[in-house]
Amino acid sequence: MRLATWNVNSIRARVDRVADWLERADVDVLAMQETKCSDEQFPTMPFLAAGYEVVHCGFNQWNGVAIASRVGIDDVAVGFDNQPTWSDKPEVEAAAEARALGATCNGVRVWSLYVPNGRTVGSPHYVYKLQWLAALRETAQNWLTEDPSAQLALVGDWNIAPTDEDVWSVQAYEGSTHVTEPERAAFNAILAAQFTDVVRPFTPGPAVYTYWDYTQLRFSKNRGMRIDFILGSPALAHRVTHAEIVREERKGKAPSDHAPVLVELS
DNA sequence: ATGTCGGCAGGATGCCGA
């Protein structure tokens, strides 16, 4: 089975490209992030035409996560237990954002995750990001405690570069989110909870990235960050026979600023 | 060179988020 994750940066702007890649890359399950639309606006038809079922969680033009599968989608869950809430405005009650969607596809419990960006270090949104990661770690740890043999895939845009090797320039990101010690500690806590980066062994660094800013010719200069990950539980990790970051999909007409990340399971 | 996208409101372009 071939499982992938991709921050698509608006599915409405890119659905033809995404559906085309699904078929070309022979993908069975794709988790998407930043669909940037409501459920009503989500373009389902191109996925159906390509032979995929698709589930989506989107409340407005922000965030949005989805899973497309041609091997079944069962037990769909919108959000995870204890998922922190957020509100930009005092007059609006805090609510869970469209950042987590779970579904079981051919025996694999897939979670499409869009970790909060954090915006600026020390801001309320940064605090929220750290809370969100801590809550995810707690919940994911419980899943594994309940069933140590569970095949779990925590995939998506984590908005963290776990090591200095995962950014094109440490200096460029000095004082910025994505590289701070608390963010890296929050990511490492999930690794410590028995989830492993199943892609890295097949895509060793340095200078291996999954995201490149649109500005300043960052892609052509390969000035990016590695922030999109597929983390597997022990039972899932043992099945991984191949992985790749599909840089080709960052090229061409109207690309997302992220490349898809793909694993093959035995 | 605060450099580029996408979505929104409003009905052009400026703002937000990334």
XYZ file of N, CA and C (backbone and C1' of nucleotides) in Angstrom, chain A residues 10 14 36 61 117 119 214-216, chain B residues 3-8 16-18:
90
model
N -4.596 25.043 -0.545
C -5.857 25.273 -1.288
C -6.157 24.149 -2.277
N -5.938 23.625 -6.751
C -4.985 22.607 -7.196
C -5.579 21.216 -7.363
N -8.082 24.774 2.743
C -8.564 26.163 2.679
C -9.992 26.289 2.167
N -12.327 29.303 5.369
C -11.218 29.370 4.406
C -9.853 29.059 5.007
N 0.761 26.944 13.059
C 2.006 27.570 12.594
C 2.820 28.182 13.732
N 3.089 31.365 14.277
C 3.228 32.781 13.898
C 4.509 33.415 14.437
N 7.511 30.481 -1.448
C 7.318 30.927 -2.831
C 8.283 32.056 -3.208
N 8.706 32.829 -2.229
C 9.484 34.036 -2.530
C 10.972 33.713 -2.754
N 11.628 34.652 -3.376
C 13.096 34.679 -3.460
C 13.712 33.451 -4.141
P 7.054 43.168 -0.964
O 7.995 42.374 -1.984
C 7.748 40.995 -2.232
C 8.692 40.508 -3.298
C 8.550 39.014 -3.610
O 8.909 38.780 -4.969
C 10.713 39.448 -2.782
P 7.745 38.441 -5.957
O 6.965 37.172 -5.372
C 7.535 35.885 -5.465
C 6.472 34.854 -5.081
C 5.147 35.020 -5.835
O 4.621 33.720 -5.997
C 4.757 35.162 -3.556
P 4.102 33.252 -7.416
O 2.983 32.201 -6.997
C 1.745 32.665 -6.563
C 1.399 32.060 -5.234
C -0.101 31.919 -5.074
O -0.467 30.604 -5.399
C 0.945 32.788 -3.088
P -1.900 30.350 -6.037
O -2.853 30.501 -4.778
C -2.832 29.534 -3.739
C -3.902 29.888 -2.732
C -5.228 30.272 -3.385
O -6.271 29.556 -2.757
C -4.494 31.992 -1.911
P -7.765 29.724 -3.195
O -8.326 30.706 -2.071
C -8.351 30.278 -0.715
C -9.036 31.325 0.133
C -10.353 31.819 -0.462
O -11.337 31.852 0.555
C -8.892 33.644 -0.061
P -12.822 32.223 0.229
O -12.948 33.696 0.805
C -12.609 33.941 2.169
C -12.611 35.424 2.433
C -13.846 36.136 1.871
O -14.604 36.688 2.940
C -11.819 37.300 1.335
P -4.032 43.195 8.288
O -4.352 41.632 8.202
C -5.676 41.157 8.379
C -5.716 39.667 8.103
C -4.637 38.879 8.865
O -5.247 37.772 9.481
C -4.535 38.402 6.534
P -4.444 37.001 10.678
O -3.835 35.751 9.928
C -4.698 34.793 9.356
C -3.893 33.846 8.504
C -2.611 33.329 9.177
O -2.666 31.918 9.205
C -2.184 34.062 6.957
P -1.513 31.066 9.928
O -0.541 30.717 8.720
C -1.055 30.006 7.585
C 0.023 29.901 6.525
C 1.392 29.461 7.028
O 1.836 28.330 6.310
C 1.583 31.311 5.579
